[in-house]
Tab-separated table of C-alpha atoms in Angstrom:
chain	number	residue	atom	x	y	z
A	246	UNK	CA	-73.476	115.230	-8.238
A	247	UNK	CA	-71.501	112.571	-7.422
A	248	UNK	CA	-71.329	110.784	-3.647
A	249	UNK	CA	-67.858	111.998	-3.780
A	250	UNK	CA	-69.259	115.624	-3.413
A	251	UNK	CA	-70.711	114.516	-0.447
A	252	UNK	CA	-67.636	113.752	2.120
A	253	UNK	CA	-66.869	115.765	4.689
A	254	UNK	CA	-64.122	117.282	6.896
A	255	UNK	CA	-62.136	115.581	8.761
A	256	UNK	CA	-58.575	117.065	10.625
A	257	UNK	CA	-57.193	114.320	12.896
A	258	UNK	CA	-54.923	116.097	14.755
A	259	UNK	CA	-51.915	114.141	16.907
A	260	UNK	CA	-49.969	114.902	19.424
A	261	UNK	CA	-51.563	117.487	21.669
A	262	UNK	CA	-52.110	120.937	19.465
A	263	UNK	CA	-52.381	124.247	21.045
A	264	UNK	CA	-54.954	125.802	20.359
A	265	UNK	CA	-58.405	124.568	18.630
A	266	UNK	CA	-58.969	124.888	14.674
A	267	UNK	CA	-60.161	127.847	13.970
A	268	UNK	CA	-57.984	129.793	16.130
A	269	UNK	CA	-55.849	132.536	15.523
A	270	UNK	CA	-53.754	132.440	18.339
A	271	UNK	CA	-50.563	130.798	16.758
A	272	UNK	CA	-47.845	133.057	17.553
A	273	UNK	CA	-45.311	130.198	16.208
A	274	UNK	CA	-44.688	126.832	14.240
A	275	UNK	CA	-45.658	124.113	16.218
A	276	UNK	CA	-42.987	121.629	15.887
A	277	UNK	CA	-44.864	118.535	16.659
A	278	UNK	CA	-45.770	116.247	14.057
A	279	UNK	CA	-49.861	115.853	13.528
A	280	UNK	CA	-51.808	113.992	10.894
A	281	UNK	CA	-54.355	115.752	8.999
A	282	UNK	CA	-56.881	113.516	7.646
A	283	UNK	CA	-59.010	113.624	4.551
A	284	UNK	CA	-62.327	111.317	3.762
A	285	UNK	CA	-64.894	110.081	4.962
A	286	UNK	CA	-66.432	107.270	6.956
A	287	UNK	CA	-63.156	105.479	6.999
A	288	UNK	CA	-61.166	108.432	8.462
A	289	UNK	CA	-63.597	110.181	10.652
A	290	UNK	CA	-63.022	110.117	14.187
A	291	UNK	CA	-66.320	112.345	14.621
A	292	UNK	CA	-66.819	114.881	13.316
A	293	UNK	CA	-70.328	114.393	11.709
A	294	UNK	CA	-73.267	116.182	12.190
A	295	UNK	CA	-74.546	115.816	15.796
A	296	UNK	CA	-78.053	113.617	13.804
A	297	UNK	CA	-76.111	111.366	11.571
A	298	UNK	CA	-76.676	108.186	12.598
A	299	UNK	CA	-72.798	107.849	13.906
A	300	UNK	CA	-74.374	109.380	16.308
A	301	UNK	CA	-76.839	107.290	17.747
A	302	UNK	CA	-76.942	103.157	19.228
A	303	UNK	CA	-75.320	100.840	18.559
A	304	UNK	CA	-72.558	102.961	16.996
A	305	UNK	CA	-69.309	103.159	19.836
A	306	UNK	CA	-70.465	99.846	22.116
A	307	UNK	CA	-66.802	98.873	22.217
A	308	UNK	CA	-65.407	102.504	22.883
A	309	UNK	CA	-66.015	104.662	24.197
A	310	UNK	CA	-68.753	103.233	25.377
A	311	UNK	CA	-71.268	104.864	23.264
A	312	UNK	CA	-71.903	106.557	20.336
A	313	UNK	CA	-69.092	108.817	19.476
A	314	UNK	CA	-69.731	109.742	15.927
A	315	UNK	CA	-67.232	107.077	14.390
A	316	UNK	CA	-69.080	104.724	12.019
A	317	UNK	CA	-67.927	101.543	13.729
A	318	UNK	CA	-68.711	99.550	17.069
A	319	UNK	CA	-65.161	101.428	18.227
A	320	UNK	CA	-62.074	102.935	16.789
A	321	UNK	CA	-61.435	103.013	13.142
A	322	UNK	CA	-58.743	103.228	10.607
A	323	UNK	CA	-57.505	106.945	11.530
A	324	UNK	CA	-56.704	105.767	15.237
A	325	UNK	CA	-54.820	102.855	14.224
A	326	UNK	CA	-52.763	104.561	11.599
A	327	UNK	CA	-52.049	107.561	13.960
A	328	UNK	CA	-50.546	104.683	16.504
A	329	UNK	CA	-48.776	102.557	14.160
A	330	UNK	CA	-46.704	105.755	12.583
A	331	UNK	CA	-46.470	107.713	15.383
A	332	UNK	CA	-46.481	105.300	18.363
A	333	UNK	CA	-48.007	107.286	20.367
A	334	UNK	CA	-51.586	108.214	22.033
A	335	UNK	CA	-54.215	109.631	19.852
A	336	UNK	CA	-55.731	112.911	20.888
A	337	UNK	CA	-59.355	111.716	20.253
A	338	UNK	CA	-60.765	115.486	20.963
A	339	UNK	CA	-67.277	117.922	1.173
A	340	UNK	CA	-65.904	116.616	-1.041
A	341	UNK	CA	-61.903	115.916	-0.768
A	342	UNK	CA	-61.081	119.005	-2.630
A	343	UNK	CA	-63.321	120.785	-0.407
A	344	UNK	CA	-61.640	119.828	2.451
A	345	UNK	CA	-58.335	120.421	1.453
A	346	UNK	CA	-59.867	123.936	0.468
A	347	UNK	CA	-60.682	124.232	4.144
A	348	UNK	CA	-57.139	123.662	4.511
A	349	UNK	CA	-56.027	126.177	2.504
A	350	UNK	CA	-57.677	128.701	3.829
A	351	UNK	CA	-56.805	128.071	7.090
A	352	UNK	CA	-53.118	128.076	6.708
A	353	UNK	CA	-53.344	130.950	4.267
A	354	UNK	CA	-56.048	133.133	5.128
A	355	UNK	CA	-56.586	132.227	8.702
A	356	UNK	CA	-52.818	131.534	9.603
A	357	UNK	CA	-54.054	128.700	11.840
A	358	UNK	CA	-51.202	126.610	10.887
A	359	UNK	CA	-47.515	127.595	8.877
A	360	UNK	CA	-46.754	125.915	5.696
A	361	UNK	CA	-43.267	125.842	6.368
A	362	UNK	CA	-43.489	125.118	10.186
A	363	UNK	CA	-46.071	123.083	10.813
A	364	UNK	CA	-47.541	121.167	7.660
A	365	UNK	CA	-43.830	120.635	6.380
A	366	UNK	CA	-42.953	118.800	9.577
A	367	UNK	CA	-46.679	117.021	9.539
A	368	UNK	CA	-48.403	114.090	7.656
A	369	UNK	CA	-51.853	113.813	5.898
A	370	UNK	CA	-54.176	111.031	4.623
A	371	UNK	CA	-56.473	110.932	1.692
A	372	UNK	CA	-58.644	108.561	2.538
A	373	UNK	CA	-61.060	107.205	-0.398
A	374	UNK	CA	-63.514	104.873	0.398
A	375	UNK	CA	-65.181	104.235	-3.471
A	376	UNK	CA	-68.682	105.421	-2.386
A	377	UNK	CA	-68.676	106.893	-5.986
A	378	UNK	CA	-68.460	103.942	-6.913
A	379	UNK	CA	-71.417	101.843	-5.364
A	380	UNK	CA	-74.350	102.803	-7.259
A	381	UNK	CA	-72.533	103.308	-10.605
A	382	UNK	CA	-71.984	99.359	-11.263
A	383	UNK	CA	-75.574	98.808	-10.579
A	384	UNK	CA	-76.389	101.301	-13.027
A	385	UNK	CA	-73.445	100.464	-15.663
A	386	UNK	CA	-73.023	96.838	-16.192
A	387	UNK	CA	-71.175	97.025	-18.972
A	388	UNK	CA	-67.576	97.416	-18.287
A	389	UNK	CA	-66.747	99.612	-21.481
A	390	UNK	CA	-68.303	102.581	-19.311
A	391	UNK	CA	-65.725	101.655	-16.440
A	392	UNK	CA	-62.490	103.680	-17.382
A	393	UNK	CA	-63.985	107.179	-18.265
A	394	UNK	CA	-65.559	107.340	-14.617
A	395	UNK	CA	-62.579	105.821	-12.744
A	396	UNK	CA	-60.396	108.363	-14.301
A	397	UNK	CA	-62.834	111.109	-13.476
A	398	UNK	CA	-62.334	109.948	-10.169
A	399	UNK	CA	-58.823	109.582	-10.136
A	400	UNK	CA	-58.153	112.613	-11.352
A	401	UNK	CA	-60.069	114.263	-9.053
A	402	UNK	CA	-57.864	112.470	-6.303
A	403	UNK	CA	-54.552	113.843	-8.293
A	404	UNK	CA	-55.508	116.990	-8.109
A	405	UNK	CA	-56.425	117.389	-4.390
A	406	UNK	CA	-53.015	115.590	-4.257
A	407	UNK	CA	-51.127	117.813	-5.664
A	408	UNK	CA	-52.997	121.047	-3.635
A	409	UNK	CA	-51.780	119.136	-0.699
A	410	UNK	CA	-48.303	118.900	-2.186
A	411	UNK	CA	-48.110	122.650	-2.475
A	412	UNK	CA	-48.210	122.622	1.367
A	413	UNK	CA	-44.849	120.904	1.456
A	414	UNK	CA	-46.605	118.045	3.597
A	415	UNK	CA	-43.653	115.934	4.812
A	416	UNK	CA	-45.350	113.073	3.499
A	417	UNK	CA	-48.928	112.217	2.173
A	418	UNK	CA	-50.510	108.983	2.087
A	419	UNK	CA	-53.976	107.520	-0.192
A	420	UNK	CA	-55.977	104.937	0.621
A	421	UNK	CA	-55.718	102.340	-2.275
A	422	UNK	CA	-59.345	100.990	-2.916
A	423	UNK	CA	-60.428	98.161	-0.878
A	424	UNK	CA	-62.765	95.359	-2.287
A	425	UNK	CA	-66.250	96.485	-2.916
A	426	UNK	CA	-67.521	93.664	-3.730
A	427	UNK	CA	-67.043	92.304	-0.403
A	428	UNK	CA	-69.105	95.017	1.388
A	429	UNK	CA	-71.620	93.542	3.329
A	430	UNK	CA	-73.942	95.830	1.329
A	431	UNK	CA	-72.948	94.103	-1.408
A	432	UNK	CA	-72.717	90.174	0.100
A	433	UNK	CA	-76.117	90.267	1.627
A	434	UNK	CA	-77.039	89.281	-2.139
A	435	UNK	CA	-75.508	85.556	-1.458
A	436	UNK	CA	-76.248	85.066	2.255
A	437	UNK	CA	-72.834	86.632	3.150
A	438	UNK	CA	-71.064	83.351	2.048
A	439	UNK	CA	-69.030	85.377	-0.980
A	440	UNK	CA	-67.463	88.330	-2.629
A	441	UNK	CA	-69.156	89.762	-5.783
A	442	UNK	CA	-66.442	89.495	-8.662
A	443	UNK	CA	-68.258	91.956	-11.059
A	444	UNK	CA	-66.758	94.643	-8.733
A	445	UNK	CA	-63.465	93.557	-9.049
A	446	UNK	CA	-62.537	94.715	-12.371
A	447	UNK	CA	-63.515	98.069	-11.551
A	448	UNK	CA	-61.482	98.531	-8.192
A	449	UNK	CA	-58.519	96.835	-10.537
A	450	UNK	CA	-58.838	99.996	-12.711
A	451	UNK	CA	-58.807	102.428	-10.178
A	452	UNK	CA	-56.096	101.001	-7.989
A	453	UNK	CA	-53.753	100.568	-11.665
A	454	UNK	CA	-54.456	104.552	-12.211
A	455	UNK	CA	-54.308	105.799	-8.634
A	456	UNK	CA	-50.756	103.743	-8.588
A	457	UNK	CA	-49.892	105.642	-11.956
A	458	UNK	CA	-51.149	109.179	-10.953
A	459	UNK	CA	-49.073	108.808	-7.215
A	460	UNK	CA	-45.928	107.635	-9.847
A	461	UNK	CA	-46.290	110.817	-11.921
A	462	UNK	CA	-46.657	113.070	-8.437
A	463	UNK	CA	-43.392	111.744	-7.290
A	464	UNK	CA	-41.875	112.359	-10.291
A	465	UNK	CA	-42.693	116.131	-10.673
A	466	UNK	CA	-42.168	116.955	-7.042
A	467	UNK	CA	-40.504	119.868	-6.314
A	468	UNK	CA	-39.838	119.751	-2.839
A	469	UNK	CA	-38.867	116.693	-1.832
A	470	UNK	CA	-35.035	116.219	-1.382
A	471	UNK	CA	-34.679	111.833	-1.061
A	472	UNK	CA	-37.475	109.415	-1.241
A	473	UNK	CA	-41.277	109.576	-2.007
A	474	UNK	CA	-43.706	112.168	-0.586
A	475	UNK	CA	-46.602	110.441	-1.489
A	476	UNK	CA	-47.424	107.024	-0.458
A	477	UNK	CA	-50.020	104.620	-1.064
A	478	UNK	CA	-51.928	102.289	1.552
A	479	UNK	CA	-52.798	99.393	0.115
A	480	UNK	CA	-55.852	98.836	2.007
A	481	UNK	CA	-56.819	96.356	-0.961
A	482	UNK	CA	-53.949	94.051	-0.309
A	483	UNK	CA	-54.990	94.398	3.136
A	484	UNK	CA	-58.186	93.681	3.481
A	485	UNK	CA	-58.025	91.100	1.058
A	486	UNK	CA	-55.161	89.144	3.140
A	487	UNK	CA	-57.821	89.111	6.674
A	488	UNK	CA	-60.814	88.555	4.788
A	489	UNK	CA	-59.065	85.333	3.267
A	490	UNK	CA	-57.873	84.853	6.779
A	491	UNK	CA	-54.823	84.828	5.721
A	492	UNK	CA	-54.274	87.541	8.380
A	493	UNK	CA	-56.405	86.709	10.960
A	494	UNK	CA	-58.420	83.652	11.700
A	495	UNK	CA	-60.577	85.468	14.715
A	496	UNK	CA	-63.366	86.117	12.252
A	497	UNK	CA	-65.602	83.135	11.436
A	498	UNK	CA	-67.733	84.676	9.356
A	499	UNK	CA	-65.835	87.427	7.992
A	500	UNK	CA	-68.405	88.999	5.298
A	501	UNK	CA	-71.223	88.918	7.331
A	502	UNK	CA	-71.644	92.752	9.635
A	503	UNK	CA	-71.884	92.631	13.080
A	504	UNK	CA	-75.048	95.260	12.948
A	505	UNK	CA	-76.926	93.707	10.156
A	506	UNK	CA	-79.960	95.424	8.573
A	507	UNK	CA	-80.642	99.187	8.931
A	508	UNK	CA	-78.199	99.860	11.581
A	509	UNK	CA	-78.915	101.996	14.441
A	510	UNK	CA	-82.524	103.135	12.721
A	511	UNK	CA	-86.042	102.579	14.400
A	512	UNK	CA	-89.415	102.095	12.508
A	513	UNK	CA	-92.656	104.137	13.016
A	514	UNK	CA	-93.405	102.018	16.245
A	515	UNK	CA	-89.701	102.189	17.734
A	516	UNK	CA	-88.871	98.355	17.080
A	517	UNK	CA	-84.912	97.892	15.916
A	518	UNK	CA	-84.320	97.646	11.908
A	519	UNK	CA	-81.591	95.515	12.703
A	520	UNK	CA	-79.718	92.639	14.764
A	521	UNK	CA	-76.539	93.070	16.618
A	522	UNK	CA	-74.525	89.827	16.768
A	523	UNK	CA	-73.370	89.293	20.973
A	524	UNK	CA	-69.545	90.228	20.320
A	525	UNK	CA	-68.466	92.912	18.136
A	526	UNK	CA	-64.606	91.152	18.335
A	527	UNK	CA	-65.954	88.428	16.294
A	528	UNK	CA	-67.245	90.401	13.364
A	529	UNK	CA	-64.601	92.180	10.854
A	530	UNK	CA	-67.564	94.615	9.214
A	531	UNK	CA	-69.724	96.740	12.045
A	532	UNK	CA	-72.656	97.740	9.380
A	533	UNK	CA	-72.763	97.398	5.684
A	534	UNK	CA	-69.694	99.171	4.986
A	535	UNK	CA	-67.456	99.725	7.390
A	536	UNK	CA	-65.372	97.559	9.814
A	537	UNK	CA	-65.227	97.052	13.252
A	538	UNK	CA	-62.835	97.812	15.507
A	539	UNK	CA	-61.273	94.658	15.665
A	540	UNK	CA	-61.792	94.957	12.122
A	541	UNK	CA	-59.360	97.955	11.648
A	542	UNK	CA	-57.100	96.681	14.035
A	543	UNK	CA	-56.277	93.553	12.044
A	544	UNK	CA	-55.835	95.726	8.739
A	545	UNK	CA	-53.424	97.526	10.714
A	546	UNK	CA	-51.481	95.150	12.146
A	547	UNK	CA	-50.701	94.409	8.841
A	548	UNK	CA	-49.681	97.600	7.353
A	549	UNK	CA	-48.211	98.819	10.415
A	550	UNK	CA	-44.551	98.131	10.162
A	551	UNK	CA	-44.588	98.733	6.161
A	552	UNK	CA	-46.595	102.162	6.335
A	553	UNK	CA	-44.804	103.159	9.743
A	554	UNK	CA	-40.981	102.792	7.234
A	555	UNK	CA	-42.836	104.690	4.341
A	556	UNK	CA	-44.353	107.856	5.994
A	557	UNK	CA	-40.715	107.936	8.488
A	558	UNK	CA	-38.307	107.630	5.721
A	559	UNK	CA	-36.682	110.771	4.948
């Protein structure tokens, strides 16, 4: 199996909704707009399992506090989104197939939510974070074996697509793939002082078909009457633009993680695997993968305005 088949669940849900999921007290369409949200560490505003190791120190210094199950120092990238398109609070209370399953079945089945009511006036996320992707370079240097497994990929993000496009979504939003070779995971190999280019080529391939397969989507939907349903973030462009510092020059040392080593994680004695730098505002990256909160909130500044007229529109 592929890491893919390991993401989990994740409904960020906006704008105060009554009743919890899993309830089948819904006696009519709620008219307020919510975000449902798809992925994984990048979109999860904590719902892991109560001994991941979201769930332990360091993880949540900056908010709320402590450890809230987000894999950052704070917020991430589904509480900035959900306050750039909405502008409004957050209500902070698998694989992606799976988890659009899950949907499924519980407008469906369950009835939680209507189809036409409430996911046709809503918005949902895909959010792909490549983790497919990080131990198949290692393993496949050569690039010929590059386009077979992005397309696998790919079209296993089409095809969730298109499930969620059969619940008449009012818009839906991917994540374009950022740069993976400028994961601290991956940058540790040269001090943190640069990006590995041998990932480039691959995140090229899958950002090309993902653009393709959201073209083709557009172009067979049914249901939408002016404009594009689906939409892509182009976290790429995104990241790319702060990490340059061409968006923000707050981060010194942009590659290097604020929570560097085995983050959060103890050895037989109960010493610290890792190092926490003294301000987590200074650091883009939290651990080895994902961002801080500061982090996210510079990639959204960014995208705000340009995401906030593509998800509105229509």
């Amino acid at each position: 199996m592929y890491y893919l088949m390991k993401l989990f669940l994740s409904l960020s849900l906006f704008f105060g909704i009554n009743g919890a999921v899993g309830s089948n007290q819904h006696s009519q369409p709620n008219k307020n707009p919510k975000l449902f949200v798809f992925g994984n560490s990048y979109a999860d505003t904590g719902n892991m399992k109560p001994n991941a190791v979201s769930w332990k120190p360091p993880y949540g210094i900056t908010f709320p506090g402590k450890p809230s199950g987000r894999y950052s120092d704070g917020l991430i990238a589904t509480d900035f989104l959900g306050s750039e398109v909405f502008d409004s609070p957050v209500d902070r209370s698998p694989n992606i197939s799976t988890q659009v399953g899950f949907l499924v079945d519980l407008a469906l089945a369950r009835r939680v939510y209507t189809i036409d009511g409430d996911l046709a006036s809503s918005y949902a996320l895909l959010s792909y974070s490549g983790s497919d992707y990080y131990g198949f370079i290692d393993q496949n240097p050569d690039m010929a074996a590059y386009p077979a497994f992005v397309e696998f990929i790919v079209e296993d993000i089409q095809y969730s697509l298109g499930i969620m496009n059969g619940l008449k979504f009012k818009n839906i939003a991917v994540t374009s793939l950022h740069p993976l070779g400028c994961l601290p995971r991956v940058t540790v190999a040269s001090s943190f002082q640069s990006c590995n280019e041998s990932y480039s080529d691959l995140v090229r391939l899958h950002n090309e078909a993902l653009k393709k397969a959201v073209a083709k989507l557009n172009k067979e939907d049914k249901f939408r009457t002016k404009g594009d349903r689906f939409v892509i973030v182009d976290l790429h462009k995104a990241f790319m633009a702060v990490l340059e510092k061409k968006g923000s020059k707050r981060f010194k040392t942009p590659l290097k993680p604020c929570c560097e080593g085995d983050c959060a994680r103890m050895d037989m004695k109960g010493a610290k695997k890792y190092t926490l730098c003294n301000d987590p505002k200074s650091a883009f990256f939290w651990d080895e993968i994902n961002p801080t909160q500061e982090g996210w909130r510079s990639i959204y500044s960014l995208l705000g305005k340009s995401l906030t007229e593509s998800l509105t529109n229509g």
